[in-house]
Tab-separated table of C-alpha atoms in Angstrom:
chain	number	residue	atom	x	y	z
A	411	UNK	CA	0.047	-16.550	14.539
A	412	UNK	CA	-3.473	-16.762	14.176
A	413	UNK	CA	-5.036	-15.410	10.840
A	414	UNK	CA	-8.144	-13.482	10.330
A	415	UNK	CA	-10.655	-14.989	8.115
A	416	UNK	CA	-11.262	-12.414	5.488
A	417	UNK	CA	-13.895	-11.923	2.766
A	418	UNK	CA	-12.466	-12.003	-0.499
A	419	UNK	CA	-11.542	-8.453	-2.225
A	420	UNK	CA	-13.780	-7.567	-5.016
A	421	UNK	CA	-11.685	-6.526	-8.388
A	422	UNK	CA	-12.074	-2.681	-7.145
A	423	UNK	CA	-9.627	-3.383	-3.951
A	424	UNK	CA	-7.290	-5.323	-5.449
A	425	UNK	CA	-7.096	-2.999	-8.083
A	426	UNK	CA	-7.002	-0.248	-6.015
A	427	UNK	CA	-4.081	-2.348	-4.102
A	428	UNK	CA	-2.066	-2.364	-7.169
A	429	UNK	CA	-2.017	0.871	-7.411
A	430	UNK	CA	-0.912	2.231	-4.044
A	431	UNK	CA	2.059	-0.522	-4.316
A	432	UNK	CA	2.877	1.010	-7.459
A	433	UNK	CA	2.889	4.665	-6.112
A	434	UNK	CA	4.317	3.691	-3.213
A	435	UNK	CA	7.416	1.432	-5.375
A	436	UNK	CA	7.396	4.470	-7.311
A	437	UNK	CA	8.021	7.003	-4.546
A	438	UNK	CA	10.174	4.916	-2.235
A	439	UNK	CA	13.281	5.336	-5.975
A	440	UNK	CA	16.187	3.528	-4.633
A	441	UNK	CA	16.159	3.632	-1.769
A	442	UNK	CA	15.641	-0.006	0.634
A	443	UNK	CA	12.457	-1.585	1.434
A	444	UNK	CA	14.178	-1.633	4.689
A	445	UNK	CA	15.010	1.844	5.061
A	446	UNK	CA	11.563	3.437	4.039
A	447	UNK	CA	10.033	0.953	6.265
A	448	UNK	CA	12.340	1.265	9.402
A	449	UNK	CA	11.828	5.442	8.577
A	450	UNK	CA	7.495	4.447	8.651
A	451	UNK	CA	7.843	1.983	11.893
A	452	UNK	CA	6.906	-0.763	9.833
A	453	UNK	CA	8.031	-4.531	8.831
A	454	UNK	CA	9.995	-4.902	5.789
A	455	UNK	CA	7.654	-7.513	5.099
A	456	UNK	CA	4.542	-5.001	5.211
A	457	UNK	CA	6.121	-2.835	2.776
A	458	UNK	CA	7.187	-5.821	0.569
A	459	UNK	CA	3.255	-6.773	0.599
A	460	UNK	CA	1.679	-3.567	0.061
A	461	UNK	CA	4.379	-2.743	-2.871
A	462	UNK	CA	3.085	-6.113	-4.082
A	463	UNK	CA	-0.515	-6.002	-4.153
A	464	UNK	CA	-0.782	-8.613	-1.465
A	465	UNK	CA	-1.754	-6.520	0.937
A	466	UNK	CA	-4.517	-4.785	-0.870
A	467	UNK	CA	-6.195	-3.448	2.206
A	468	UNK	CA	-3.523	-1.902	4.565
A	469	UNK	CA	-4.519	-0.211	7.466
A	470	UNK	CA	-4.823	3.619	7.245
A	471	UNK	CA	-2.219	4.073	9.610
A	472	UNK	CA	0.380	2.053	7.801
A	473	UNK	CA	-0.294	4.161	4.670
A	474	UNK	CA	0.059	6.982	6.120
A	475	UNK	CA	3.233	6.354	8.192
A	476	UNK	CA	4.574	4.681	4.788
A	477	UNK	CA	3.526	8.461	3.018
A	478	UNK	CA	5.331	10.443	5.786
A	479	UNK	CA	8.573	8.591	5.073
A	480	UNK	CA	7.768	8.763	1.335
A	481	UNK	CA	7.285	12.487	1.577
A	482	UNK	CA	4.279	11.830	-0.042
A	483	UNK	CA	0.671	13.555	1.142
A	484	UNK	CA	-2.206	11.673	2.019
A	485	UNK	CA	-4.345	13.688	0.154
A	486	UNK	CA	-2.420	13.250	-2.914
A	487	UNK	CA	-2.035	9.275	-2.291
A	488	UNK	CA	-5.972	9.086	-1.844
A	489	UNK	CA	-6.746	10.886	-4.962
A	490	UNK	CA	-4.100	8.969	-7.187
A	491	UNK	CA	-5.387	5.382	-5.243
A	492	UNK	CA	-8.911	6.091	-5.467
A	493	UNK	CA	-10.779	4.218	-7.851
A	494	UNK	CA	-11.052	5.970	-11.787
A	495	UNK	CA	-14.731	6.029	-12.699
A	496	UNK	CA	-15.702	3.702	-15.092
């Protein structure tokens, strides 16, 4: 698979990467990776990289199917993932 060249994430989106894997960790309890993903229609493996911070960037979709299975509102994810002023 072919892989997009990407420019490289300032300290803001990683940080702000860390954080929605966190909330997201955080939300999914104990339950599976596999189960919250198969419940968002996504790849275990997209979970496993947005939980991790290695995804820092994940498309707005994939949040927001991963917050539907999460029970978790967008609006609420976007305020507690946006960036803290300074």
């Amino acid at each position: 698979m072919g892989r997009m060249v990407r420019t490289p994430l300032t300290p803001e989106e990683r940080e702000r990467g860390e954080r929605l894997g966190l909330l997201l960790r955080e939300a999914r309890g104990g339950r599976s990776m596999a189960e919250v993903a198969a419940a968002a229609g996504v790849s275990a493996e997209t979970l496993r990289k947005i939980e991790t911070g290695r995804a820092p960037t994940p498309a707005f979709f994939t949040v927001a199917a991963l917050a539907g299975a999460l029970g978790l509102s967008m609006d609420d994810l976007v305020a507690r993932c946006a960036l803290v002023p300074v």
